[in-house]
Amino acid sequence: GAGVSQSPRYKVAKRGQDVALRCDPISGHVSLFWYQQALGQGPEFLTYFQNEAQLDKSGLPSDRFFAERPEGSVSTLKIQRTQQEDSAVYLCASSLAGSNQPQHFGDGTRLSIL
Amino acid sequence: SQKIEQNSEALNIQEGKTATLTCNYTNYSPAYLQWYRQDPGRGPVFLLLIRENEKEKRKERLKVTFDTTLKQSLFHITASQPADSATYLCAFSGGWGKLQFGAGTQVVVTP
């Protein structure tokens, strides 16, 4: 497709369950980012991939969060043993390489932990 | 650490007027500063990028200024329209291109 695609759009899980969020970036985009957005706040950086290499995971809140991009295209963000504080919108963005490049965002996955 | 501040109160403006949003920061000036628009339930959409050594950038009815002395960027929407109603986010481009966002300012344009 023409833009960044994320699935599912909505996910409801019980506390303690594992969840997996998918991101399909724009074809040819080297850089892929995951962000977490709480209600009324700006997105917060979680992790960054350049092709298949995870170069920065400094924003991941705990070791329950894990991200991968094994073939340098599709990426998955996994959250293990979910907690209520994990409830948020998870945004994926892709771009060409470089800090001067605009990022193209998907519409996010809204995660609700009951 | 860097702090990015945007007006937390919504900006209510009449159609046809100019909306001006501020983005202030506390520490070092970023090499690049970007502005995004976000509609409810949607991801942010890129609008403009301005470099540290640029004073002003324009795109259609949008204008961004960057004052490294004041540590401030201003974002202007001229001849505003109801379709401009959204939340506007400023963001710093850091290492690798990762973005640090402000909390955003909601703009409401009434006919």
CSV table of C-alpha atoms in Angstrom, one decimal:
chain,number,residue,atom,x,y,z
A,1,GLY,CA,0.0,0.0,0.0
A,2,ALA,CA,0.9,3.6,-0.2
A,3,GLY,CA,1.2,4.3,3.5
A,4,VAL,CA,2.2,2.7,6.8
A,5,SER,CA,-0.2,0.0,7.9
A,6,GLN,CA,-0.7,-1.2,11.5
A,7,SER,CA,-2.8,-4.1,12.8
A,8,PRO,CA,-4.9,-4.6,14.7
A,9,ARG,CA,-6.4,-1.1,15.0
A,10,TYR,CA,-7.8,-2.1,18.4
A,11,LYS,CA,-6.7,-4.7,20.9
A,12,VAL,CA,-8.3,-5.6,24.2
A,13,ALA,CA,-6.4,-7.9,26.4
A,14,LYS,CA,-6.6,-9.1,30.0
A,15,ARG,CA,-3.8,-8.2,32.4
A,16,GLY,CA,-1.1,-10.8,32.2
A,17,GLN,CA,-1.7,-11.8,28.5
A,18,ASP,CA,0.9,-11.3,25.8
A,19,VAL,CA,0.1,-9.2,22.8
A,20,ALA,CA,1.7,-8.7,19.4
A,21,LEU,CA,1.3,-5.5,17.3
A,22,ARG,CA,2.2,-5.5,13.6
A,23,CYS,CA,3.6,-2.7,11.4
A,24,ASP,CA,4.0,-2.7,7.6
A,25,PRO,CA,6.2,0.2,6.7
A,26,ILE,CA,6.4,2.0,3.3
A,27,SER,CA,8.3,-0.1,0.9
A,28,GLY,CA,12.0,1.0,0.6
A,29,HIS,CA,12.0,2.8,3.9
A,30,VAL,CA,15.2,1.9,5.8
A,31,SER,CA,14.2,3.4,9.1
A,32,LEU,CA,11.3,2.2,11.3
A,33,PHE,CA,10.3,3.6,14.7
A,34,TRP,CA,7.8,2.6,17.4
A,35,TYR,CA,6.2,5.2,19.6
A,36,GLN,CA,3.8,5.1,22.5
A,37,GLN,CA,1.1,7.8,22.9
A,38,ALA,CA,-0.9,8.3,26.0
A,39,LEU,CA,-4.1,10.3,25.9
A,40,GLY,CA,-3.5,14.0,25.6
A,41,GLN,CA,0.3,13.6,25.2
A,42,GLY,CA,2.7,13.6,22.3
A,43,PRO,CA,4.1,10.3,21.1
A,44,GLU,CA,7.1,8.9,23.1
A,45,PHE,CA,9.9,7.1,21.4
A,46,LEU,CA,10.2,3.4,22.1
A,47,THR,CA,12.7,1.8,19.6
A,48,TYR,CA,14.4,2.3,16.2
A,49,PHE,CA,15.4,-0.1,13.4
A,50,GLN,CA,17.7,0.6,10.5
A,51,ASN,CA,16.8,-2.3,8.2
A,52,GLU,CA,16.8,-5.4,10.4
A,53,ALA,CA,19.1,-4.0,13.0
A,54,GLN,CA,17.6,-2.6,16.2
A,55,LEU,CA,20.0,0.4,16.8
A,56,ASP,CA,18.2,2.0,19.7
A,57,LYS,CA,15.8,0.5,22.2
A,58,SER,CA,16.3,3.1,24.9
A,59,GLY,CA,12.7,4.0,25.1
A,60,LEU,CA,11.3,0.5,25.9
A,61,PRO,CA,9.7,0.9,29.3
A,62,SER,CA,10.7,-2.6,30.6
A,63,ASP,CA,12.0,-6.0,29.5
A,64,ARG,CA,8.4,-7.0,28.9
A,65,PHE,CA,8.6,-5.0,25.7
A,66,PHE,CA,10.3,-6.6,22.7
A,67,ALA,CA,10.5,-5.5,19.0
A,68,GLU,CA,11.8,-7.2,15.9
A,69,ARG,CA,12.1,-6.6,12.2
A,70,PRO,CA,13.8,-9.8,11.0
A,71,GLU,CA,13.8,-9.1,7.3
A,72,GLY,CA,14.1,-5.4,7.4
A,73,SER,CA,10.5,-4.8,6.4
A,74,VAL,CA,7.5,-5.8,8.6
A,75,SER,CA,8.0,-5.2,12.3
A,76,THR,CA,6.3,-6.6,15.4
A,77,LEU,CA,6.1,-5.1,18.8
A,78,LYS,CA,5.4,-7.7,21.5
A,79,ILE,CA,4.4,-7.0,25.1
A,80,GLN,CA,4.6,-9.8,27.5
A,81,ARG,CA,2.6,-10.1,30.7
A,82,THR,CA,0.6,-7.0,30.0
A,83,GLN,CA,-0.1,-4.5,32.8
A,84,GLN,CA,-2.8,-1.8,32.9
A,85,GLU,CA,-0.2,0.9,32.5
A,86,ASP,CA,0.6,-0.5,29.0
A,87,SER,CA,-2.8,0.8,27.8
A,88,ALA,CA,-2.0,3.4,25.1
A,89,VAL,CA,-1.9,3.9,21.4
A,90,TYR,CA,1.2,2.4,19.8
A,91,LEU,CA,2.3,4.2,16.6
A,92,CYS,CA,4.7,2.9,14.0
A,93,ALA,CA,6.5,5.3,11.6
A,94,SER,CA,8.9,4.7,8.7
A,95,SER,CA,11.2,7.0,6.8
A,96,LEU,CA,14.2,7.2,4.6
A,97,ALA,CA,17.5,7.2,6.5
A,98,GLY,CA,18.7,10.4,8.2
A,99,SER,CA,17.6,12.7,11.0
A,100,ASN,CA,16.4,15.3,8.5
A,101,GLN,CA,13.7,13.0,7.0
A,102,PRO,CA,10.0,13.3,7.7
A,103,GLN,CA,8.4,10.3,9.3
A,104,HIS,CA,5.3,8.6,7.9
A,105,PHE,CA,3.0,7.3,10.6
A,106,GLY,CA,0.5,4.6,10.7
A,107,ASP,CA,-2.8,5.2,12.5
A,108,GLY,CA,-1.7,3.1,15.4
A,109,THR,CA,-3.0,0.3,17.5
A,110,ARG,CA,-5.1,1.3,20.5
A,111,LEU,CA,-4.3,-1.2,23.3
A,112,SER,CA,-6.6,-1.6,26.3
A,113,ILE,CA,-5.6,-3.8,29.2
A,114,LEU,CA,-8.4,-4.8,31.4
B,1,SER,CA,17.4,16.5,29.6
B,2,GLN,CA,15.6,18.4,26.8
B,3,LYS,CA,12.1,19.6,27.5
B,4,ILE,CA,9.7,20.7,24.8
B,5,GLU,CA,6.7,22.8,25.7
B,6,GLN,CA,3.7,23.6,23.7
B,7,ASN,CA,0.6,25.6,24.8
B,8,SER,CA,-1.6,23.1,26.6
B,9,GLU,CA,-4.8,25.1,26.2
B,10,ALA,CA,-6.7,24.7,23.0
B,11,LEU,CA,-6.5,27.6,20.6
B,12,ASN,CA,-10.0,28.7,19.4
B,13,ILE,CA,-9.9,30.9,16.3
B,14,GLN,CA,-12.3,32.3,13.8
B,15,GLU,CA,-12.2,31.2,10.2
B,16,GLY,CA,-10.0,33.5,8.1
B,17,LYS,CA,-7.7,34.6,11.0
B,18,THR,CA,-4.1,33.5,11.6
B,19,ALA,CA,-3.4,30.9,14.2
B,20,THR,CA,0.0,31.1,15.9
B,21,LEU,CA,1.3,28.2,17.9
B,22,THR,CA,4.5,28.2,20.0
B,23,CYS,CA,7.0,25.5,20.8
B,24,ASN,CA,9.6,26.3,23.4
B,25,TYR,CA,12.6,24.2,24.5
B,26,THR,CA,15.0,24.3,27.4
B,27,ASN,CA,18.4,23.1,26.4
B,28,TYR,CA,20.3,22.7,23.2
B,29,SER,CA,18.9,23.6,19.8
B,30,PRO,CA,18.1,20.7,17.6
B,31,ALA,CA,19.6,20.3,14.2
B,32,TYR,CA,16.1,19.9,12.8
B,33,LEU,CA,12.7,20.8,14.1
B,34,GLN,CA,9.5,19.3,12.6
B,35,TRP,CA,5.8,20.1,12.8
B,36,TYR,CA,3.1,17.4,12.5
B,37,ARG,CA,-0.7,17.5,12.4
B,38,GLN,CA,-2.7,14.8,14.2
B,39,ASP,CA,-6.4,14.2,13.8
B,40,PRO,CA,-8.4,12.2,16.4
B,41,GLY,CA,-7.8,8.5,16.0
B,42,ARG,CA,-5.1,9.0,13.3
B,43,GLY,CA,-1.3,9.0,13.3
B,44,PRO,CA,0.6,12.3,13.0
B,45,VAL,CA,1.1,13.7,9.5
B,46,PHE,CA,4.3,15.6,8.6
B,47,LEU,CA,3.9,19.2,7.7
B,48,LEU,CA,7.2,21.1,7.7
B,49,LEU,CA,10.8,20.7,8.7
B,50,ILE,CA,13.1,23.6,9.6
B,51,ARG,CA,16.9,23.4,10.0
B,52,GLU,CA,18.8,25.1,12.9
B,53,ASN,CA,20.3,27.6,10.5
B,54,GLU,CA,17.0,28.5,8.9
B,55,LYS,CA,15.0,31.4,10.2
B,56,GLU,CA,11.7,30.7,8.3
B,57,LYS,CA,10.1,28.0,6.2
B,58,ARG,CA,6.8,28.3,4.2
B,59,LYS,CA,4.4,25.8,2.6
B,60,GLU,CA,1.1,27.1,1.2
B,61,ARG,CA,-0.7,28.7,4.2
B,62,LEU,CA,1.8,27.4,6.7
B,63,LYS,CA,4.8,29.2,8.1
B,64,VAL,CA,7.4,28.1,10.6
B,65,THR,CA,10.0,30.2,12.3
B,66,PHE,CA,13.0,29.0,14.4
B,67,ASP,CA,14.7,31.4,16.8
B,68,THR,CA,17.7,29.6,18.5
B,69,THR,CA,18.3,32.7,20.7
B,70,LEU,CA,14.8,32.6,22.2
B,71,LYS,CA,14.8,28.7,22.0
B,72,GLN,CA,11.4,28.9,20.3
B,73,SER,CA,9.7,27.9,17.1
B,74,LEU,CA,6.4,29.5,16.0
B,75,PHE,CA,3.9,27.8,13.7
B,76,HIS,CA,1.4,30.0,11.8
B,77,ILE,CA,-1.7,29.0,9.9
B,78,THR,CA,-2.9,31.9,7.8
B,79,ALA,CA,-6.4,32.3,6.5
B,80,SER,CA,-7.4,29.4,8.8
B,81,GLN,CA,-10.3,27.1,7.8
B,82,PRO,CA,-12.5,24.7,9.8
B,83,ALA,CA,-10.6,21.8,8.1
B,84,ASP,CA,-7.4,23.1,9.9
B,85,SER,CA,-8.9,22.0,13.2
B,86,ALA,CA,-6.6,19.4,14.7
B,87,THR,CA,-3.7,18.9,17.2
B,88,TYR,CA,-0.4,20.3,16.1
B,89,LEU,CA,2.8,18.7,17.4
B,90,CYS,CA,6.3,20.0,17.3
B,91,ALA,CA,9.2,17.5,17.4
B,92,PHE,CA,13.0,17.5,17.6
B,93,SER,CA,14.9,15.2,15.3
B,94,GLY,CA,17.5,13.4,17.5
B,95,GLY,CA,20.1,10.8,16.8
B,96,TRP,CA,19.1,8.3,14.1
B,97,GLY,CA,16.2,10.5,13.3
B,98,LYS,CA,14.1,9.6,16.4
B,99,LEU,CA,11.6,12.3,17.3
B,100,GLN,CA,11.0,13.9,20.7
B,101,PHE,CA,7.5,15.4,20.7
B,102,GLY,CA,5.8,18.2,22.6
B,103,ALA,CA,2.4,17.4,24.0
B,104,GLY,CA,0.7,19.2,21.2
B,105,THR,CA,-1.7,22.2,20.9
B,106,GLN,CA,-5.3,21.7,19.8
B,107,VAL,CA,-6.6,24.2,17.3
B,108,VAL,CA,-10.3,24.7,16.8
B,109,VAL,CA,-11.4,26.9,13.8
B,110,THR,CA,-15.0,28.0,13.9
B,111,PRO,CA,-16.9,29.3,10.8
